[in-house]
């Protein structure tokens, strides 16, 4: 089974500053090192899907600048179709500054730029691409109105839609009704439902709330603990693999991209795809950076024979 995955999302050039500990308000600290790399939730998820064997295409927007070409080249390096990446002549390519401490925890500041300037009307140009896909993924680093238009086209053509509501914000009316699977982390789930995520019972309650909101398949990722899943027929928890994390950047994106490469279009093999996704993200957190840390299918299979 080879999935055709389309990712609608963000393209950011990441600047990572390695520091000993996070600065306190008003404090000036020295960085140990500085690196620049391709990133953005959309790019990370697309690369993770491609490296896990999916035929992957991207819908997005970059600025008319060197960073934009850098991001397009980064996608092409993983054989991702970039024909639907537009160039914005008024806004710069998205960027992010990542503070990474010695425990592997990060704080991220994002400039949306061309990502946030995307317009819903442009999605009609990608209808044929979406119609030919098995899976369409989107996040919240591009406008929700654009995602809504794309997901409506996906449902018109019987394409499975996966929404990663990150960073969490109020969801526009109608979007969840054209979403087949929603994948927040525990903080995002609480923000969107107003309900705490502490244990299986509260995760079940969150699933009920999301069903009321219109989406009936849910995965809640809870970092080093693992991932909860809920479908109309089943629910459960898949533990994470225990590893020593160096950098958690792109771990959640790796999870979603790898999952999309392995899940069936009808989401019937949710648990098996979740195990694979956990394996992928367990490798990502042991490496530095966003795109450079995402493993290939070969690496995952060698690690978890």
Short mmCIF file of C-alpha atoms in Angstrom, two decimals:
data_model
loop_
_atom_site.label_atom_id
_atom_site.label_comp_id
_atom_site.label_asym_id
_atom_site.label_seq_id
_atom_site.Cartn_x
_atom_site.Cartn_y
_atom_site.Cartn_z
CA UNK A 1 0.00 0.00 0.00
CA UNK A 2 1.40 3.37 -1.08
CA UNK A 3 -0.61 6.37 0.05
CA UNK A 4 -0.85 9.55 -1.97
CA UNK A 5 -0.57 12.32 0.63
CA UNK A 6 -1.15 16.03 0.07
CA UNK A 7 -0.04 18.45 2.77
CA UNK A 8 -1.51 21.93 2.94
CA UNK A 9 0.64 23.90 5.30
CA UNK A 10 3.46 26.13 6.39
CA UNK A 11 6.98 26.54 5.08
CA UNK A 12 9.38 28.18 7.54
CA UNK A 13 13.12 28.65 7.73
CA UNK A 14 14.03 27.68 11.31
CA UNK A 15 16.79 29.39 13.27
CA UNK A 16 17.68 27.25 16.29
CA UNK A 17 19.62 28.70 19.22
CA UNK A 18 21.08 26.08 21.57
CA UNK A 19 21.13 27.37 25.16
CA UNK A 20 21.78 25.92 28.61
CA UNK A 21 18.43 27.03 30.04
CA UNK A 22 15.49 29.20 29.05
CA UNK A 23 15.97 32.92 29.81
CA UNK A 24 13.95 34.55 32.56
CA UNK A 25 11.99 37.75 31.77
CA UNK A 26 14.46 40.59 31.20
CA UNK A 27 17.48 38.25 31.22
CA UNK A 28 20.16 38.24 28.50
CA UNK A 29 21.92 34.92 27.94
CA UNK A 30 24.51 33.57 25.50
CA UNK A 31 23.67 30.94 22.90
CA UNK A 32 26.00 27.95 22.58
CA UNK A 33 25.34 27.56 18.86
CA UNK A 34 23.09 28.72 16.01
CA UNK A 35 21.80 26.69 13.07
CA UNK A 36 19.44 27.41 10.16
CA UNK A 37 17.31 24.68 8.62
CA UNK A 38 14.13 24.07 6.67
CA UNK A 39 11.02 23.64 8.80
CA UNK A 40 7.43 24.65 9.41
CA UNK A 41 4.77 22.19 10.52
CA UNK A 42 3.63 21.64 6.96
CA UNK A 43 7.10 20.97 5.60
CA UNK A 44 7.96 18.68 8.51
CA UNK A 45 4.81 16.60 8.03
CA UNK A 46 5.30 16.35 4.28
CA UNK A 47 8.90 15.22 4.62
CA UNK A 48 7.94 12.66 7.27
CA UNK A 49 5.26 11.26 4.95
CA UNK A 50 7.64 11.14 2.00
CA UNK A 51 10.44 9.48 3.97
CA UNK A 52 7.96 6.83 5.11
CA UNK A 53 7.09 5.96 1.54
CA UNK A 54 4.08 8.14 0.68
CA UNK A 55 3.83 9.83 -2.71
CA UNK A 56 3.71 13.37 -1.35
CA UNK A 57 2.64 16.75 -2.73
CA UNK A 58 2.56 20.18 -1.10
CA UNK A 59 0.16 23.12 -1.23
CA UNK A 60 1.63 26.27 0.29
CA UNK A 61 3.17 29.67 -0.26
CA UNK A 62 6.61 31.24 0.09
CA UNK A 63 7.96 34.73 -0.35
CA UNK A 64 9.84 35.98 -3.40
CA UNK A 65 13.15 35.62 -1.59
CA UNK A 66 16.10 33.29 -1.10
CA UNK A 67 14.41 31.60 1.87
CA UNK A 68 11.48 30.72 -0.37
CA UNK A 69 13.71 29.00 -2.90
CA UNK A 70 15.54 27.31 -0.03
CA UNK A 71 12.24 25.81 1.18
CA UNK A 72 11.16 24.66 -2.28
CA UNK A 73 14.54 23.00 -2.78
CA UNK A 74 14.24 21.32 0.62
CA UNK A 75 10.92 19.73 -0.38
CA UNK A 76 12.27 18.66 -3.77
CA UNK A 77 15.20 16.96 -2.03
CA UNK A 78 12.65 14.48 -0.65
CA UNK A 79 10.88 14.09 -4.02
CA UNK A 80 7.87 16.14 -2.86
CA UNK A 81 5.79 17.69 -5.63
CA UNK A 82 6.05 21.50 -5.28
CA UNK A 83 3.96 22.49 -8.32
CA UNK A 84 1.32 23.94 -5.97
CA UNK A 85 3.70 26.07 -3.88
CA UNK A 86 2.88 29.67 -4.86
CA UNK A 87 5.21 32.67 -4.64
CA UNK A 88 3.93 35.72 -2.73
CA UNK A 89 5.52 38.97 -3.96
CA UNK A 90 4.30 41.03 -0.99
CA UNK A 91 5.13 38.90 2.08
CA UNK A 92 8.35 37.18 3.07
CA UNK A 93 8.82 33.46 3.56
CA UNK A 94 7.73 32.23 6.98
CA UNK A 95 10.36 31.83 9.67
CA UNK A 96 10.75 30.57 13.21
CA UNK A 97 13.21 31.10 16.05
CA UNK A 98 13.63 28.04 18.26
CA UNK A 99 15.20 28.20 21.71
CA UNK A 100 16.47 24.72 22.59
CA UNK A 101 17.72 23.98 26.10
CA UNK A 102 20.10 21.28 27.34
CA UNK A 103 17.18 19.02 28.35
CA UNK A 104 15.85 18.95 24.79
CA UNK A 105 12.85 21.19 25.50
CA UNK A 106 12.06 24.07 23.19
CA UNK A 107 10.24 27.37 22.91
CA UNK A 108 9.28 28.53 19.42
CA UNK A 109 8.42 31.96 18.00
CA UNK A 110 6.89 31.95 14.51
CA UNK A 111 6.56 34.65 11.84
CA UNK A 112 3.76 33.57 9.50
CA UNK A 113 4.62 35.73 6.49
CA UNK A 114 3.55 34.19 3.18
CA UNK A 115 1.99 31.24 5.02
CA UNK A 116 -0.63 33.45 6.63
CA UNK A 117 -1.23 35.41 3.43
CA UNK A 118 -2.70 32.40 1.61
CA UNK A 119 -6.21 33.01 0.21
CA UNK A 120 -9.10 30.49 0.11
CA UNK A 121 -9.78 31.24 -3.57
CA UNK A 122 -6.41 29.80 -4.59
CA UNK A 123 -7.41 26.31 -3.46
CA UNK A 124 -9.58 25.80 -6.56
CA UNK A 125 -6.33 25.63 -8.54
CA UNK A 126 -5.41 22.49 -6.58
CA UNK A 127 -8.68 20.57 -6.95
CA UNK A 128 -7.24 17.97 -9.34
CA UNK A 129 -4.28 17.36 -7.02
CA UNK A 130 -6.57 16.93 -4.00
CA UNK A 131 -8.99 14.70 -5.91
CA UNK A 132 -6.17 12.29 -6.75
CA UNK A 133 -5.00 11.98 -3.11
CA UNK A 134 -5.76 9.40 -0.44
CA UNK A 135 -5.00 11.72 2.49
CA UNK A 136 -5.06 15.51 2.88
CA UNK A 137 -3.35 17.00 5.96
CA UNK A 138 -3.51 20.57 7.28
CA UNK A 139 -2.43 22.49 10.38
CA UNK A 140 -3.10 25.96 11.80
CA UNK A 141 0.06 27.71 10.59
CA UNK A 142 -1.92 28.63 7.46
CA UNK A 143 -5.40 30.28 7.51
CA UNK A 144 -8.26 28.04 8.58
CA UNK A 145 -10.43 29.44 5.80
CA UNK A 146 -7.96 28.01 3.27
CA UNK A 147 -8.05 24.63 5.00
CA UNK A 148 -11.85 24.68 5.01
CA UNK A 149 -11.97 25.16 1.24
CA UNK A 150 -9.42 22.39 0.72
CA UNK A 151 -11.23 19.97 3.03
CA UNK A 152 -14.56 20.63 1.29
CA UNK A 153 -12.93 19.68 -2.01
CA UNK A 154 -11.43 16.60 -0.35
CA UNK A 155 -14.81 15.40 0.87
CA UNK A 156 -16.29 16.04 -2.59
CA UNK A 157 -13.73 13.57 -3.95
CA UNK A 158 -13.81 11.07 -1.05
CA UNK A 159 -10.35 11.99 0.23
CA UNK A 160 -9.58 11.41 3.94
CA UNK A 161 -8.85 14.63 5.83
CA UNK A 162 -6.50 14.92 8.83
CA UNK A 163 -6.43 18.14 10.86
CA UNK A 164 -3.56 18.97 13.20
CA UNK A 165 -4.99 21.98 15.13
CA UNK A 166 -1.62 23.45 16.06
CA UNK A 167 -1.00 26.04 17.24
CA UNK A 168 -4.43 25.77 18.87
CA UNK A 169 -6.97 28.49 18.17
CA UNK A 170 -10.75 28.72 17.91
CA UNK A 171 -11.89 26.48 15.06
CA UNK A 172 -14.04 28.17 12.42
CA UNK A 173 -17.57 26.93 11.84
CA UNK A 174 -17.85 23.97 9.52
CA UNK A 175 -14.21 22.87 9.50
CA UNK A 176 -14.57 19.91 11.87
CA UNK A 177 -17.60 18.69 9.93
CA UNK A 178 -15.34 18.08 6.90
CA UNK A 179 -12.52 16.64 9.06
CA UNK A 180 -12.22 12.86 9.29
CA UNK A 181 -9.47 12.76 11.95
CA UNK A 182 -8.31 15.47 14.35
CA UNK A 183 -4.85 15.14 15.96
CA UNK A 184 -4.15 17.62 18.80
CA UNK A 185 -1.68 17.20 21.65
CA UNK A 186 -3.07 17.25 25.17
CA UNK A 187 -2.69 21.03 25.57
CA UNK A 188 -4.35 21.73 22.23
CA UNK A 189 -7.18 19.32 23.01
CA UNK A 190 -7.87 21.13 26.29
CA UNK A 191 -7.78 24.52 24.55
CA UNK A 192 -10.27 23.39 21.91
CA UNK A 193 -12.70 21.45 24.11
CA UNK A 194 -12.32 23.30 27.41
CA UNK A 195 -11.80 19.92 29.09
CA UNK A 196 -8.70 18.68 30.91
CA UNK A 197 -6.62 15.80 29.55
CA UNK A 198 -5.20 13.81 32.47
CA UNK A 199 -6.08 10.14 32.02
CA UNK A 200 -8.07 7.75 29.82
CA UNK A 201 -11.36 8.88 31.34
CA UNK A 202 -10.75 12.54 30.53
CA UNK A 203 -9.47 11.61 27.07
CA UNK A 204 -12.74 9.76 26.46
CA UNK A 205 -14.59 12.89 27.55
CA UNK A 206 -12.56 14.96 25.09
CA UNK A 207 -13.44 12.46 22.35
CA UNK A 208 -17.14 12.87 23.15
CA UNK A 209 -16.78 16.64 22.95
CA UNK A 210 -15.02 16.47 19.58
CA UNK A 211 -17.82 14.19 18.31
CA UNK A 212 -20.32 16.84 19.38
CA UNK A 213 -18.21 19.36 17.44
CA UNK A 214 -18.43 17.23 14.30
CA UNK A 215 -15.37 14.95 14.10
CA UNK A 216 -15.58 11.28 15.17
CA UNK A 217 -11.97 10.07 14.87
CA UNK A 218 -9.46 11.50 17.36
CA UNK A 219 -5.81 11.05 18.30
CA UNK A 220 -4.43 12.94 21.31
CA UNK A 221 -0.64 12.87 21.50
CA UNK A 222 0.78 13.12 25.01
CA UNK A 223 4.51 13.44 24.39
CA UNK A 224 6.72 10.88 26.06
CA UNK A 225 3.67 8.99 27.37
CA UNK A 226 2.27 8.02 23.97
CA UNK A 227 -0.96 8.57 22.05
CA UNK A 228 -4.66 8.04 22.74
CA UNK A 229 -7.00 7.17 19.90
CA UNK A 230 -10.77 7.08 19.59
CA UNK A 231 -12.99 5.93 16.72
CA UNK A 232 -16.73 5.19 16.60
CA UNK A 233 -15.83 1.50 17.09
CA UNK A 234 -12.74 1.48 19.30
CA UNK A 235 -10.48 3.45 21.61
CA UNK A 236 -7.19 2.84 23.36
CA UNK A 237 -3.72 4.08 24.21
CA UNK A 238 -0.45 3.33 22.40
CA UNK A 239 2.57 3.91 24.68
CA UNK A 240 5.58 5.82 23.37
CA UNK A 241 8.97 4.15 23.05
CA UNK A 242 11.26 5.17 25.89
CA UNK A 243 14.27 7.12 24.61
CA UNK A 244 16.56 9.94 25.77
CA UNK A 245 15.37 13.07 23.97
CA UNK A 246 17.88 15.57 22.59
CA UNK A 247 15.45 17.81 20.70
CA UNK A 248 11.66 17.50 20.58
CA UNK A 249 11.34 19.85 17.58
CA UNK A 250 9.29 18.19 14.80
CA UNK A 251 8.45 15.13 16.93
CA UNK A 252 4.71 15.71 16.62
CA UNK A 253 5.01 16.52 12.93
CA UNK A 254 7.02 13.37 12.30
CA UNK A 255 4.29 11.42 14.10
CA UNK A 256 1.53 12.81 11.86
CA UNK A 257 3.47 12.51 8.61
CA UNK A 258 4.60 8.94 9.29
CA UNK A 259 1.08 8.02 10.39
CA UNK A 260 -0.42 9.40 7.18
CA UNK A 261 1.94 7.26 5.11
CA UNK A 262 0.76 4.05 6.78
CA UNK A 263 -2.90 4.55 7.75
CA UNK A 264 -5.53 3.15 5.40
CA UNK A 265 -7.87 5.59 3.72
CA UNK A 266 -10.78 4.31 5.84
CA UNK A 267 -8.66 4.65 9.05
CA UNK A 268 -9.30 0.96 9.81
CA UNK A 269 -5.69 0.20 10.82
CA UNK A 270 -5.40 3.11 13.27
CA UNK A 271 -3.52 1.18 15.96
CA UNK A 272 -0.88 -0.28 13.64
CA UNK A 273 -0.27 3.11 12.03
CA UNK A 274 0.05 4.66 15.49
CA UNK A 275 2.74 2.20 16.53
CA UNK A 276 4.72 3.03 13.38
CA UNK A 277 4.27 6.76 14.00
CA UNK A 278 5.54 6.38 17.56
CA UNK A 279 8.60 4.53 16.26
CA UNK A 280 9.31 7.34 13.81
CA UNK A 281 8.99 10.14 16.36
CA UNK A 282 11.12 8.23 18.88
CA UNK A 283 14.01 8.52 16.41
CA UNK A 284 13.32 12.19 15.63
CA UNK A 285 13.66 13.29 19.28
CA UNK A 286 17.14 11.74 19.47
CA UNK A 287 18.40 14.05 16.73
CA UNK A 288 18.82 17.81 16.40
CA UNK A 289 16.81 20.03 14.07
CA UNK A 290 13.52 19.73 12.23
CA UNK A 291 13.84 18.20 8.74
CA UNK A 292 17.29 16.72 9.40
CA UNK A 293 15.93 14.73 12.34
CA UNK A 294 13.09 12.97 10.48
CA UNK A 295 13.88 9.29 9.80
CA UNK A 296 13.32 7.25 6.65
CA UNK A 297 11.21 4.13 6.55
CA UNK A 298 14.40 2.09 6.23
CA UNK A 299 15.84 3.63 9.41
CA UNK A 300 12.61 2.99 11.30
CA UNK A 301 12.45 -0.64 10.23
CA UNK A 302 16.11 -1.22 11.11
CA UNK A 303 15.62 0.34 14.56
CA UNK A 304 12.46 -1.66 15.31
CA UNK A 305 12.97 -5.04 13.66
#
